[in-house]
Short mmCIF file of C-alpha atoms in Angstrom, two decimals:
data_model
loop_
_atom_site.label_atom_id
_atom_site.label_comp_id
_atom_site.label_asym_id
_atom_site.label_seq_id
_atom_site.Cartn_x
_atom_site.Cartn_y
_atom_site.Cartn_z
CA UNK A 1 65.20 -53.23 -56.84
CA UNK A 2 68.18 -52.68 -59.25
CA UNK A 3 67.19 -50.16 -62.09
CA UNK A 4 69.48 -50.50 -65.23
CA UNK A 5 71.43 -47.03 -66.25
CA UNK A 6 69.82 -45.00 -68.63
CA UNK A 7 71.85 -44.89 -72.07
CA UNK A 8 71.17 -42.61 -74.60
CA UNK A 9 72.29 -42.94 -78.14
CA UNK A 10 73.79 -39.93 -79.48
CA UNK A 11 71.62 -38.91 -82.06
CA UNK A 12 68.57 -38.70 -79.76
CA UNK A 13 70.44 -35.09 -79.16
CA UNK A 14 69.54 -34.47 -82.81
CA UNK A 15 66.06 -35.48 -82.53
CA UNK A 16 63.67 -32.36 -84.26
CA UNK A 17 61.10 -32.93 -80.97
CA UNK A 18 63.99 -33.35 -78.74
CA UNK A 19 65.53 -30.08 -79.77
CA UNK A 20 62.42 -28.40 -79.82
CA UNK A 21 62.06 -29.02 -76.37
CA UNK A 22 65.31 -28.19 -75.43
CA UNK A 23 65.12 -24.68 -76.72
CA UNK A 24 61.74 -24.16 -74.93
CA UNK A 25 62.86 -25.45 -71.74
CA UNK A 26 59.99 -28.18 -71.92
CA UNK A 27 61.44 -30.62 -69.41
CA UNK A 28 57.88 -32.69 -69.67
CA UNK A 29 58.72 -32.80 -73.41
CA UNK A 30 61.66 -33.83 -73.31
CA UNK A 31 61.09 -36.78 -70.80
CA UNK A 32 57.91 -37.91 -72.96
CA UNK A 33 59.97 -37.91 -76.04
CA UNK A 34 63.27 -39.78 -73.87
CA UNK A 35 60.36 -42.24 -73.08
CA UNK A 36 59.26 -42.78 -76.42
CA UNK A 37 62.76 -43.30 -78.33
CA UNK A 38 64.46 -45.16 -75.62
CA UNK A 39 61.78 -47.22 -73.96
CA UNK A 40 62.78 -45.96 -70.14
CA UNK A 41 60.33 -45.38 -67.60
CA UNK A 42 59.34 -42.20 -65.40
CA UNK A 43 61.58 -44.44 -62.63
CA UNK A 44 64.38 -45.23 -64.95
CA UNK A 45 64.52 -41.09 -65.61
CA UNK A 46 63.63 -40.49 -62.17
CA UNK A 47 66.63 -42.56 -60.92
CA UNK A 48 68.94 -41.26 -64.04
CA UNK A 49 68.52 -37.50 -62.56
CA UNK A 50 68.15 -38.07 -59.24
CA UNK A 51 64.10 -37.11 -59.27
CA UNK A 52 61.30 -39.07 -57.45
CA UNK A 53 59.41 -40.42 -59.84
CA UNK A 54 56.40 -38.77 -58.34
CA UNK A 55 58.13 -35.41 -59.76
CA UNK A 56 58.69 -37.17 -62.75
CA UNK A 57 55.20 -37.51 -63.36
CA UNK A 58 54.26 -34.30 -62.35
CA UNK A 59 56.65 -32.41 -64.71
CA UNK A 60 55.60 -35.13 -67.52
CA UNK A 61 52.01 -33.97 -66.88
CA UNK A 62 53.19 -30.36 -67.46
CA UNK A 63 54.54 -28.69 -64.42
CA UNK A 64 57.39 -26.28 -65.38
CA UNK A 65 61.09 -26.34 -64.07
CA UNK A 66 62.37 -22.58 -64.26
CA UNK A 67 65.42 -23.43 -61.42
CA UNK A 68 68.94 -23.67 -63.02
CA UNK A 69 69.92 -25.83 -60.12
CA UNK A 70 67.04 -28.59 -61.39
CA UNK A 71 68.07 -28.22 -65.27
CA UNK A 72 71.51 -28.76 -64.39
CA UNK A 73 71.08 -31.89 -62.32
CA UNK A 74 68.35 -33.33 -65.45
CA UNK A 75 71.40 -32.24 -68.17
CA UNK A 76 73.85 -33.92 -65.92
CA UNK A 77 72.18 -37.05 -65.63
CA UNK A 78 70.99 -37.19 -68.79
CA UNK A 79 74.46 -37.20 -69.79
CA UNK A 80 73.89 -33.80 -72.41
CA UNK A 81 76.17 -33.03 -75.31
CA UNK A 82 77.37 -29.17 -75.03
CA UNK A 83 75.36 -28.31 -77.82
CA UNK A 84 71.97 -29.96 -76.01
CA UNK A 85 73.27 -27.63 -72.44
CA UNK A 86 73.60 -24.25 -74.19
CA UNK A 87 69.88 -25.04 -76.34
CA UNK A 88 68.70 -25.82 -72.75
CA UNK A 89 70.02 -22.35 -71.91
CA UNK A 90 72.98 -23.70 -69.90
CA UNK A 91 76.54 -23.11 -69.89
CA UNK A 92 78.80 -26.30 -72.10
CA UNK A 93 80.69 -28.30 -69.28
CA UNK A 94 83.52 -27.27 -71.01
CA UNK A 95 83.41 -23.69 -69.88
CA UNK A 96 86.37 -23.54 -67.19
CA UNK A 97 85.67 -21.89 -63.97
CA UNK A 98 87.30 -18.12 -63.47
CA UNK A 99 86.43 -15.72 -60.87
CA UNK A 100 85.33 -12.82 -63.24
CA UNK A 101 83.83 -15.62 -66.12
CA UNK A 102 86.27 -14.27 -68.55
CA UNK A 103 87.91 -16.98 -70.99
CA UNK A 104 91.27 -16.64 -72.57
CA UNK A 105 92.37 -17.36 -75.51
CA UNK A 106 94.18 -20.93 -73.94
CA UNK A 107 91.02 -21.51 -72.10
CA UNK A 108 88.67 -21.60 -74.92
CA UNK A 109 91.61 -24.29 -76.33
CA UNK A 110 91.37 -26.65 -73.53
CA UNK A 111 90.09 -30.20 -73.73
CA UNK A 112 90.01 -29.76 -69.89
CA UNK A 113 86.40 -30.46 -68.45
CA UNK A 114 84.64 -27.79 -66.09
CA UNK A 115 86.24 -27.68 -62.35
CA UNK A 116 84.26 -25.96 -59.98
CA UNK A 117 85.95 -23.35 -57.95
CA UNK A 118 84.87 -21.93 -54.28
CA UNK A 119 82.26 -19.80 -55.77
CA UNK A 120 80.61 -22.18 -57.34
CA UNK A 121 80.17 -24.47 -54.30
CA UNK A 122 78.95 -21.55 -52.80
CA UNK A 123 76.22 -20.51 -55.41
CA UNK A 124 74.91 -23.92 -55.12
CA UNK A 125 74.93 -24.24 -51.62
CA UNK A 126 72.82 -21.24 -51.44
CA UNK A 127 70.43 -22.42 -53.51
CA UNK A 128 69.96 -25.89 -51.69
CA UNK A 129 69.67 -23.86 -47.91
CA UNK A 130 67.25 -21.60 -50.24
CA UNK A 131 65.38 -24.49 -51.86
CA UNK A 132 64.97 -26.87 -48.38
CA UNK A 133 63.66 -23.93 -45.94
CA UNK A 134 61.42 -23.23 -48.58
CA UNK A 135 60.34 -27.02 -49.04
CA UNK A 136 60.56 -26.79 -52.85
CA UNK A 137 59.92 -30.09 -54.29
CA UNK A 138 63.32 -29.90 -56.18
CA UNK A 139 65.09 -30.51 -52.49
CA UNK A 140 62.96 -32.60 -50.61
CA UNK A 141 61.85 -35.07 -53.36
CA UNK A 142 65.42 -35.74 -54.78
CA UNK A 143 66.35 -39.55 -55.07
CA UNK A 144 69.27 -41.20 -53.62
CA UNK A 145 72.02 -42.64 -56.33
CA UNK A 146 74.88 -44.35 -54.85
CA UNK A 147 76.84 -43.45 -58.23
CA UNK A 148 76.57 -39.32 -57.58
CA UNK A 149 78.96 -40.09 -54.70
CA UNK A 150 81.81 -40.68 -57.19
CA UNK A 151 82.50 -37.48 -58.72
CA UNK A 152 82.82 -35.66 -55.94
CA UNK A 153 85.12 -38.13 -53.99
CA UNK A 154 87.26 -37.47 -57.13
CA UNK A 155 87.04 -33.96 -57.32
CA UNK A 156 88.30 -33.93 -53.72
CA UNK A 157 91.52 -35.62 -54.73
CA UNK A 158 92.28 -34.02 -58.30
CA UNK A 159 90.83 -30.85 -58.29
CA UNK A 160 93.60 -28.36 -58.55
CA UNK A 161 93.51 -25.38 -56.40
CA UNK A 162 91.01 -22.35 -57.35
CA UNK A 163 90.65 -18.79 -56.81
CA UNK A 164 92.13 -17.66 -53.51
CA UNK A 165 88.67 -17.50 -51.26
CA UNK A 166 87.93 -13.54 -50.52
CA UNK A 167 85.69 -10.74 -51.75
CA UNK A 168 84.97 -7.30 -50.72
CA UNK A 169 81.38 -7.08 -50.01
CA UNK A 170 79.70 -4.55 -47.27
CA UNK A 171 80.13 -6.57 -44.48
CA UNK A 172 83.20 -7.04 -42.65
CA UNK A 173 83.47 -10.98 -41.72
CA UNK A 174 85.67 -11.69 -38.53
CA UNK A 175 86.87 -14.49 -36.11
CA UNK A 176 83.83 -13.79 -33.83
CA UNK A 177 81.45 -14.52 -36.78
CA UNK A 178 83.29 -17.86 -37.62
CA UNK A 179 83.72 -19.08 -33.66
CA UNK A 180 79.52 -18.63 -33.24
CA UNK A 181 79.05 -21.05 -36.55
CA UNK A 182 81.25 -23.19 -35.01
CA UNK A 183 79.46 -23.09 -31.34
CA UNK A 184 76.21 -23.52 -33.00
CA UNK A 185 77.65 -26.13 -34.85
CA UNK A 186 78.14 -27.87 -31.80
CA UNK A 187 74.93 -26.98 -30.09
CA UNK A 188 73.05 -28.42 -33.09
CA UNK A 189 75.31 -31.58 -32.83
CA UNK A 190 74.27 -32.27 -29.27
CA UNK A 191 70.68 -31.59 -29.57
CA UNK A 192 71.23 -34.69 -33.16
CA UNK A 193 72.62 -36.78 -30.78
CA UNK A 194 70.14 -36.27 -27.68
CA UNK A 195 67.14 -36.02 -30.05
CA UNK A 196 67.80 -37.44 -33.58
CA UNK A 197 68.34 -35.59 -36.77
CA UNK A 198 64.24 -34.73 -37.04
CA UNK A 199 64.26 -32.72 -34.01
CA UNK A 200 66.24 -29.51 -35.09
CA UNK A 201 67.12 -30.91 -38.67
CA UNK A 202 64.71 -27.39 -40.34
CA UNK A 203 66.24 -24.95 -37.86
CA UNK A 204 70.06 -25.80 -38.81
CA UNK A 205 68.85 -25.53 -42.85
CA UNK A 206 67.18 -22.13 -41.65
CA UNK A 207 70.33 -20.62 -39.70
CA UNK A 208 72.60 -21.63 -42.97
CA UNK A 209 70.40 -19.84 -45.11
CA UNK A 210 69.34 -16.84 -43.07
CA UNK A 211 72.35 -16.42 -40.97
CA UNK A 212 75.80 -17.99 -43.00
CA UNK A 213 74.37 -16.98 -46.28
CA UNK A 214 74.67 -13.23 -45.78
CA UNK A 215 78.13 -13.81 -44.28
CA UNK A 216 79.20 -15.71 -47.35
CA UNK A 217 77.41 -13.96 -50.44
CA UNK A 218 77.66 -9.98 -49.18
CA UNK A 219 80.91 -10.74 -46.43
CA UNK A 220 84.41 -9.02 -46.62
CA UNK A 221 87.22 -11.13 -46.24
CA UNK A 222 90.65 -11.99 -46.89
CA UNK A 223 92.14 -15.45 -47.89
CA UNK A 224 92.60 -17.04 -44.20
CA UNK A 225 89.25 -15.77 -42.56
CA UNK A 226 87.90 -16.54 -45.78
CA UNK A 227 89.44 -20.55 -45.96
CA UNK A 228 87.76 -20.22 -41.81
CA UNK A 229 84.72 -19.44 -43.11
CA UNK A 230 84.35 -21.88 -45.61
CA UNK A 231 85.33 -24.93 -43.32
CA UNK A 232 82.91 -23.78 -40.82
CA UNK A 233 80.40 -23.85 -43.40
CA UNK A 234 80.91 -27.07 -44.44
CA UNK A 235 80.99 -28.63 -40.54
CA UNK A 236 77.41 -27.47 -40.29
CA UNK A 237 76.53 -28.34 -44.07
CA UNK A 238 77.54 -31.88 -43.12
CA UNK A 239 75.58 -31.93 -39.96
CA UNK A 240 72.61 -30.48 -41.82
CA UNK A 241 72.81 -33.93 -44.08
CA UNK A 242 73.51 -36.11 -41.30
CA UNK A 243 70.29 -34.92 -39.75
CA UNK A 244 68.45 -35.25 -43.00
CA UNK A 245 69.95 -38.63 -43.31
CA UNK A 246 68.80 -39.76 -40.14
CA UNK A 247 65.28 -39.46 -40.99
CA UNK A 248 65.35 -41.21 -44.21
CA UNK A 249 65.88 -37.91 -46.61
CA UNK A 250 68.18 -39.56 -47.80
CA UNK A 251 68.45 -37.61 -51.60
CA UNK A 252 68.37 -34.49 -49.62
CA UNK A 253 71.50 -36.21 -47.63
CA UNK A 254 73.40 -36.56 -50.34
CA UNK A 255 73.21 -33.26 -51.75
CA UNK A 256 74.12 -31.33 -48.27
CA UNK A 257 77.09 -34.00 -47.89
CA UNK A 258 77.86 -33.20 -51.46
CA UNK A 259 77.88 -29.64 -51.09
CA UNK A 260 79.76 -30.06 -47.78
CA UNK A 261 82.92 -32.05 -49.16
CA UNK A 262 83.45 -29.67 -52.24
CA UNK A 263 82.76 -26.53 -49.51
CA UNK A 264 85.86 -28.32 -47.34
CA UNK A 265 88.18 -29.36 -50.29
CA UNK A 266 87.67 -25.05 -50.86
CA UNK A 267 88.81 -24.32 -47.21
CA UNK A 268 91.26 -26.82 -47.58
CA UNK A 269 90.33 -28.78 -44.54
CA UNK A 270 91.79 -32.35 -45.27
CA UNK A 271 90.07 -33.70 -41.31
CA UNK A 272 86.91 -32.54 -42.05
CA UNK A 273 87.10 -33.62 -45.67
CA UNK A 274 87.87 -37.53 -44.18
CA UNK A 275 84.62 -36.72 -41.84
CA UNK A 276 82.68 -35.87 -44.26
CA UNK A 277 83.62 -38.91 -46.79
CA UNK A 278 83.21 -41.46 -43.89
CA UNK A 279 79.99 -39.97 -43.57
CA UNK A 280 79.20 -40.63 -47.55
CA UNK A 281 80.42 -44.23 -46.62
CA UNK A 282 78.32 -44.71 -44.20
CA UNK A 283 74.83 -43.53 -46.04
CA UNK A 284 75.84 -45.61 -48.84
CA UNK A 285 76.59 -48.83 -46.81
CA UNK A 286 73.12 -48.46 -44.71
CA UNK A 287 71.16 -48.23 -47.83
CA UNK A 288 73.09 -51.38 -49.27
CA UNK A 289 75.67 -49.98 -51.68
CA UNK A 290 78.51 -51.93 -50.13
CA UNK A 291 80.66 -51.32 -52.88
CA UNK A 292 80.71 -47.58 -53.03
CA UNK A 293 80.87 -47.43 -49.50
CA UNK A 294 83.92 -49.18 -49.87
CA UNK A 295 85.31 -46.82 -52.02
CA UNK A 296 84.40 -44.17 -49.74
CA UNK A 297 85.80 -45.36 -46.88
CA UNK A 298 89.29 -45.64 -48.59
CA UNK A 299 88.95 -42.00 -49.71
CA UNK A 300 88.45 -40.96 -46.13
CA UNK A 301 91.14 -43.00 -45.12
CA UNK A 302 93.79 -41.53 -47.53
CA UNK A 303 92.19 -38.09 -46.29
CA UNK A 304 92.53 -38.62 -42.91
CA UNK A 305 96.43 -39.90 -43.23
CA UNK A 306 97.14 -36.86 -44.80
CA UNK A 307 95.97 -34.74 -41.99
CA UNK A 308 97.44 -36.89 -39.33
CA UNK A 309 94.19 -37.95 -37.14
CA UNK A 310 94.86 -41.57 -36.09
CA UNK A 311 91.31 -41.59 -34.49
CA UNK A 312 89.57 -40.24 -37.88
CA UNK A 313 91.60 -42.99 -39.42
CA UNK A 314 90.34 -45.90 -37.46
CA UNK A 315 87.06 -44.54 -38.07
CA UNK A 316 87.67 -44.95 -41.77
CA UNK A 317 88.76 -48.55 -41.65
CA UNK A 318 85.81 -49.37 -38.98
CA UNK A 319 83.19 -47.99 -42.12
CA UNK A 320 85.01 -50.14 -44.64
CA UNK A 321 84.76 -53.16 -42.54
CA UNK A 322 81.08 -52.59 -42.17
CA UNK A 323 80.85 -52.20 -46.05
CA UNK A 324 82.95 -55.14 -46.47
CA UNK A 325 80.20 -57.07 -43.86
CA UNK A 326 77.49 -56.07 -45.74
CA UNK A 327 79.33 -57.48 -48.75
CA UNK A 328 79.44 -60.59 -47.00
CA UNK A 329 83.09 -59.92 -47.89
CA UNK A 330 84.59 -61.69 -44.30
CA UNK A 331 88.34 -61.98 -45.35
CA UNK A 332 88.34 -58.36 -45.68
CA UNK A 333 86.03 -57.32 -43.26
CA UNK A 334 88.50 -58.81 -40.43
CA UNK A 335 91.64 -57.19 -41.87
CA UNK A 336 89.80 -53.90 -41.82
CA UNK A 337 88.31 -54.34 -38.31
CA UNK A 338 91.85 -55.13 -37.45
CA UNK A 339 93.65 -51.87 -38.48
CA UNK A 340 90.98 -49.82 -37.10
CA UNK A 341 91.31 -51.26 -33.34
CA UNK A 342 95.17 -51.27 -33.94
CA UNK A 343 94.81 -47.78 -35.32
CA UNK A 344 92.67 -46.55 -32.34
CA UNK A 345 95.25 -47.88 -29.39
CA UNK A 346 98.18 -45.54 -31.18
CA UNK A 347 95.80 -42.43 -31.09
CA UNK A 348 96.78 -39.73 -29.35
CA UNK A 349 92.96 -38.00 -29.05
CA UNK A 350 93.88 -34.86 -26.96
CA UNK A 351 93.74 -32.55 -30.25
CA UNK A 352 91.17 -33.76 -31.75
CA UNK A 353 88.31 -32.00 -33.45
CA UNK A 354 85.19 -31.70 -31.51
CA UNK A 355 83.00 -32.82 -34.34
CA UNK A 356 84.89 -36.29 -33.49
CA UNK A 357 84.22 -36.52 -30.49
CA UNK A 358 82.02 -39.35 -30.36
CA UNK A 359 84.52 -42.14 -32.17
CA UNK A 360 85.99 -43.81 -28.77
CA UNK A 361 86.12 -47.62 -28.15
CA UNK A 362 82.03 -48.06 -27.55
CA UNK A 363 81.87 -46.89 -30.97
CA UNK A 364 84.22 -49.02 -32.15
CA UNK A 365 82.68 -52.50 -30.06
CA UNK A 366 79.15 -50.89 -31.75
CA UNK A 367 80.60 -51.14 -35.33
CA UNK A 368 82.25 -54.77 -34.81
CA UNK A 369 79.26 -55.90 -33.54
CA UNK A 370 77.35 -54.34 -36.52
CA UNK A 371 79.90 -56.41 -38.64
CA UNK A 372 80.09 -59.53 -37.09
CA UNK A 373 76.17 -59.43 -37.17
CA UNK A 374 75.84 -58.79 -41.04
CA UNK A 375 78.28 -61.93 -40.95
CA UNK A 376 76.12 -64.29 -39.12
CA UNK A 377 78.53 -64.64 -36.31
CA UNK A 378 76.40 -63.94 -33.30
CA UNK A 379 78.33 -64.79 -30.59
CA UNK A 380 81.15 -62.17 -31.59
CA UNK A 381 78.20 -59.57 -32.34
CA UNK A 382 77.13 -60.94 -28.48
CA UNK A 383 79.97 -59.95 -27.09
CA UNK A 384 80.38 -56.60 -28.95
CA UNK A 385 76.95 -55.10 -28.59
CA UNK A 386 77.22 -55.30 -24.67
CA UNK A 387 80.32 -53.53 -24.87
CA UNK A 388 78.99 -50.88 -27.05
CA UNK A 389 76.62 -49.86 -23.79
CA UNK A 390 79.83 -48.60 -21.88
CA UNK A 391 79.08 -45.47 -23.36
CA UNK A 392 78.63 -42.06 -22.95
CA UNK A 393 75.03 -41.61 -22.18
CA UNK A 394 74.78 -38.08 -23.80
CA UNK A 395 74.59 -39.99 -26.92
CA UNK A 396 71.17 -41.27 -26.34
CA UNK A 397 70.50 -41.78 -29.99
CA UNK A 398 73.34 -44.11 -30.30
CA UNK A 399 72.69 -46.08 -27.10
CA UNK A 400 68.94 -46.65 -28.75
CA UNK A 401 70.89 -48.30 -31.89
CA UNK A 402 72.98 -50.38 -29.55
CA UNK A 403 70.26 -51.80 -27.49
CA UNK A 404 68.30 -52.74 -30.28
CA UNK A 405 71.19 -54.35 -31.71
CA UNK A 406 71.98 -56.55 -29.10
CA UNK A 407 68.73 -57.34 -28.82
CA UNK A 408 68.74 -58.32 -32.62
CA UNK A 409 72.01 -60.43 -31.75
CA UNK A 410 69.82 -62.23 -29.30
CA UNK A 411 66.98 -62.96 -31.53
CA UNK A 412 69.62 -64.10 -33.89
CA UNK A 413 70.30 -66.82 -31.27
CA UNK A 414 67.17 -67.84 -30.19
CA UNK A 415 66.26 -66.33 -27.34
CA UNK A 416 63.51 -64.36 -28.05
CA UNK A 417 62.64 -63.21 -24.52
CA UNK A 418 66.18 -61.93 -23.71
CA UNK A 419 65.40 -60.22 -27.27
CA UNK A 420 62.12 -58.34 -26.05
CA UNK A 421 63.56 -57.55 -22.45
CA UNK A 422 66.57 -55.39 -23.97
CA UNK A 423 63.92 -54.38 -27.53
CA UNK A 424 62.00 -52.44 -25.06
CA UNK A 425 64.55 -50.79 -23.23
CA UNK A 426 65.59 -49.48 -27.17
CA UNK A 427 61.79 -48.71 -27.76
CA UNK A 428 61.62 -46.72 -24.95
CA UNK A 429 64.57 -44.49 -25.87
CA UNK A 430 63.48 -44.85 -29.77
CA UNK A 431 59.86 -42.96 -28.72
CA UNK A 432 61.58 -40.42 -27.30
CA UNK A 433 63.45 -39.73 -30.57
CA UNK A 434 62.97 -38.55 -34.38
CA UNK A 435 65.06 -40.56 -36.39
CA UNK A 436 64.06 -42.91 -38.49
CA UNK A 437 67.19 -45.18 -38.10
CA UNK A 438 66.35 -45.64 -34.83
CA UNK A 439 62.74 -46.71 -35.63
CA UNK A 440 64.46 -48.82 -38.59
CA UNK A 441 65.91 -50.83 -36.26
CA UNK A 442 63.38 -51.40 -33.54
CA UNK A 443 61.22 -52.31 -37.02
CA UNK A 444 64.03 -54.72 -37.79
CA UNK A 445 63.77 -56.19 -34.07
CA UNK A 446 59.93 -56.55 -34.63
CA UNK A 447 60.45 -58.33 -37.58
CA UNK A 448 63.24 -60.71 -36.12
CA UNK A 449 60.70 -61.79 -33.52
CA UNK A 450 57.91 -62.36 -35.78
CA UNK A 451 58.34 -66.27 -35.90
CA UNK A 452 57.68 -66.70 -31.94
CA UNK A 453 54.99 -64.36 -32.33
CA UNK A 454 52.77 -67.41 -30.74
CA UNK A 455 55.15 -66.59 -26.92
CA UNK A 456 52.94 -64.18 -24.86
CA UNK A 457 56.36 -61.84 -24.38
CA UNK A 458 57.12 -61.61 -28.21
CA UNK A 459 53.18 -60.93 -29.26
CA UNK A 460 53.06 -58.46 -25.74
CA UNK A 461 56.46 -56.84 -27.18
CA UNK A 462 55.27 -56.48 -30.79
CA UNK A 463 51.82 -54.74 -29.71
CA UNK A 464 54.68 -52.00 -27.48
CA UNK A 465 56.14 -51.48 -30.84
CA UNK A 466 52.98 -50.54 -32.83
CA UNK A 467 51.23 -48.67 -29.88
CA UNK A 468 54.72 -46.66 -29.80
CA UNK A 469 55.88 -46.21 -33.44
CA UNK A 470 52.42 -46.77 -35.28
CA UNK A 471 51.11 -50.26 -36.95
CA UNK A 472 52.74 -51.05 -40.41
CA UNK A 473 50.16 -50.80 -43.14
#
C-alpha cells in the first residue's frame, strides 16, 4: 500500500502547541498536534520519518526520545524550518561542516546547505553499531523508504571533498589493523553466503562496534592509513546491511548501506562506492521500488566506469534490467541485459576486488532469468535458471534462490510436478539457512502451486514447506 507524502504547511512551525513541544523535546506532542492540524496518521508519520508505526504509537502514548540520532531523523523527515531544529535543540541544516565547528565570517554568509564531512559519517555510524548491538528500538524498528536512498546517491556525486581523514588519538592505527578488518570482512562474507545474513548478522554489528569503533574514534593516523581505514569500514558496514537485508530488516538495511556509501565516498573508494549503490538498487527493486532502483543502478554504473571495473559494471546494468523487469519496462530491460553480458565478455577479472567475487556468468544467467520471469517469458527464464546452477557451490544461499526459481519458472508453465521435484531440493537447502529471502521464495513457490493443490505431489510438497518453514497464519 502506497502512503501519500506528508506535507506540512509552513505555519504549523508557528503553531503555540507545536512550539511548545518543540522546546520541551515532547516528540509525542508534537506528533499528536501534527495529527490534529494536518489530518495524517501514526503510519503516514511513521512512514514520513522512517519509524514503525508501532514506535509511533508508543512515543504518542508518552515514551521519551532523548537520542540526537532519532530527533534528527523525525526533524529531517518532518521537513523542519531552522528555527523549529535549534527549538528542538538541534543544530540549523545550514550550519556547514568544519573539523573544529568553528564558522567564519563567509560561512555564516552561505546559502550553501549542510555537507557532511568524514567525521560526521563516523559519529553516526557509531551510534547505529551502538544502537543495533544494543537492540534499541530506534535501530531495529526503523521503516524502509525508497525516497531516503536519494540523498545520499547525490551526496556521493556532488559532495565536494572534506577534511583530510586523520587525528591524533592514543592509539597508533597501522596496516595490520586495516588487513584483519578486511580478513574478517571476508570471513563474515563466506559464513552470509554459506549460512544467510541471520546466522552471524549480530556478531559483525558487535565486532564494528567493539572492535573498529575504538580504532576509528581514539586511533592515530595519517591521511592514507586513515582513507584505508575508512574504506575498510565501509566494506564491512555494507555487509552488515546486506545481512540485515537478507532477513527482512530491511529499515535497519538501509541505514548500514547508508552509512556505508557516505563512509566510502570519505575514503574515496569509487569500486566499493558502485558496490555499495548496486546493493541500494537491489533492496529497492526486491521490495518493488522499480523506479529508484533504476536510478540506483545508473549511479553505480557511472561509479563503477570511473574506477575502471568492467565486471562491477555489468553488474550495474544486470540490477537495472531487473528494475526495468519489475517495471514491466521490456524495451529497456533487454537493452540493459544486453550491455551487461557484452560488458562481462570484455572483463578482465584477475584484479578484481574480493568482495566481487561472486558476479561471474551463473550470476548473470540467475539475474536474466529473474528478468525474463518478472516478464512473463518463461521459456527464456527456463533456459536461464538451469544455467544459473553451474555455479560455485560455496554459495549455497544463492543456489537455494536459483532452485526455487526454476522451479517457479516451471510452475509458471504448468508443470507442477517438475515444480515440486526441484521446490524441494530449494527447501532443503532453504532449512538449512536464515534468510528470509530464501524462505520468501520457497513461500512464493508454495503459493505458485496452490491451484493444483488437489495433485497428491503439490498437497505432499506444500505440507514439506510448512513442516520445514512453519504454517502461515
Amino acid at each position: 500500500m502506497l502512503i501519500d507524502p506528508l506535507r506540512i504547511p509552513a505555519d504549523v512551525w508557528s503553531d503555540r502547541v507545536v512550539c511548545e513541544s518543540l522546546s520541551r523535546r515532547d516528540i509525542g506532542g508534537l506528533f499528536r498536534r501534527l495529527s490534529r492540524l494536518t489530518g495524517a496518521s501514526q503510519t503516514r508519520i511513521g512512514a514520513a520519518v522512517g519509524l514503525e508505526q508501532g514506535y509511533v504509537s508508543r512515543v504518542v502514548a508518552g515514551r521519551k526520545i532523548s537520542s540526537i540520532e532519532v530527533l534528527e531523523r523525525i526533524a529531517t523527515g518532518l521537513e523542519m524550518p531552522d528555527e523549529s531544529r535549534v527549538a528542538l535543540g538541534l543544530a540549523p541544516t545550514r550550519w556547514p561542516c568544519h573539523h573544529d565547528m568553528a564558522r567564519t565570517a563567509e560561512q555564516r554568509q552561505s546559502d550553501t546547505p549542510v555537507d557532511r564531512c568524514w567525521r560526521d559519517d563516523l559519529r553516526a555510524a557509531v551510534r547505529l553499531w551502538e544502537g543495533d548491538v544494543n537492540r534499541r528500538d530506534m535501530v531495529r524498528q526503523t521503516a524502509f523508504a525508497s525516497a531516503s536512498y536519494t540523498l545520499p546517491a547525490l551526496r556521493w556525486f556532488t559532495a565536494p571533498s572534506g577534511p583530510p581523514v586523520n587525528t591524533s588519538g592514543r592509539r597508533a592505527v597501522g596496516q595490520p589493523d586495516i588487513d584483519t578488518i578486511r580478513e574478517m570482512s571476508a570471513t563474515y562474507r563466506r559464513l552470509d553466503n554459506h549460512y544467510g545474513g541471520g546466522h552471524a548478522r549480530d556478531t559483525v554489528a558487535r565486532y564494528l562496534h567493539q572492535e573498529v569503533t575504538p580504532l576509528l574514534t581514539d586511533g592515530q593516523y595519517d591521511s592514507t592509513t586513515g582513507r584505508s581505514l575508512l574504506s575498510a569500514t565501509a566494506e564491512l558496514t555494507q555487509l552488515a546491511g546486506w545481512q540485515a537485508y537478507d532477513v527482512a530488516e530491511h529499515g535497519t538495511a538501509q541505514r548500514y548501506l547508508t552509512l556505508a556509501l557516505d563512509l566510502a565516498r570519505a575514503a574515496d573508494d569509487a569500486g566499493l562506492g558502485a558496490e555499495i549503490l548496486a546493493a541500494m538498487s537491489h533492496q529497492a527493486t526486491y521490495l518493488g521500488h522499480a523506479a529508484i532502483g533504476i536510478d540506483l543502478a545508473r549511479a553505480a554504473r557511472q561509479a563503477a566506469r570511473r574506477v575502471g571495473l568492467a565486471a562491477l559494471t555489468a553488474e550495474a546494468y544486470a540490477t537495472e534490467a531487473h528494475a526495468h523487469a519489475t517495471a514491466r519496462d521490456e524495451k529497456a530491460c533487454a537493452t540493459a541485459l544486453h550491455h551487461a553480458e557484452r560488458t562481462l565478455d570484455r572483463a578482465d577479472r584477475s584484479g578484481n576486488p574480493q568482495w566481487l567475487g561472486y558476479f561471474d556468468e551463473a550470476y548473470l544467467s540467475a539475474k536474466f532469468a529473474h528478468c525474463f520471469h518478472a516478464l512473463g517469458k518463461a521459456s527464456l527464464s527456463e533456459r536461464f535458471a538451469s544455467r544459473s546452477l553451474k555455479m560455485d557451490e560455496r554459495y549455497v544461499r544463492g543456489k537455494a534462490f536459483n532452485l526455487a526459481l526454476l522451479a517457479s519458472v516451471q510452475a509458471q508453465r504448468g508443470e507442477p510436478e517438475r515444480a515440486c521435484a526441484i521446490g524441494t531440493e530449494a527447501l532443503t537447502l532453504t532449512a538449512q539457512l536464515r534468510s528470509s529471502r530464501a524462505v520468501r521464495y520457497v513461500r512464493d513457490l508454495q503459493a505458485r502451486l496452490t491451484p493444483h493443490r488437489t495433485r497428491p505431489v503439490v498437497r505432499q510438497f506444500i505440507a514439506r514447506v510448512d513442516t520445514a518453514l512453519g504454517t502461515r497464519r
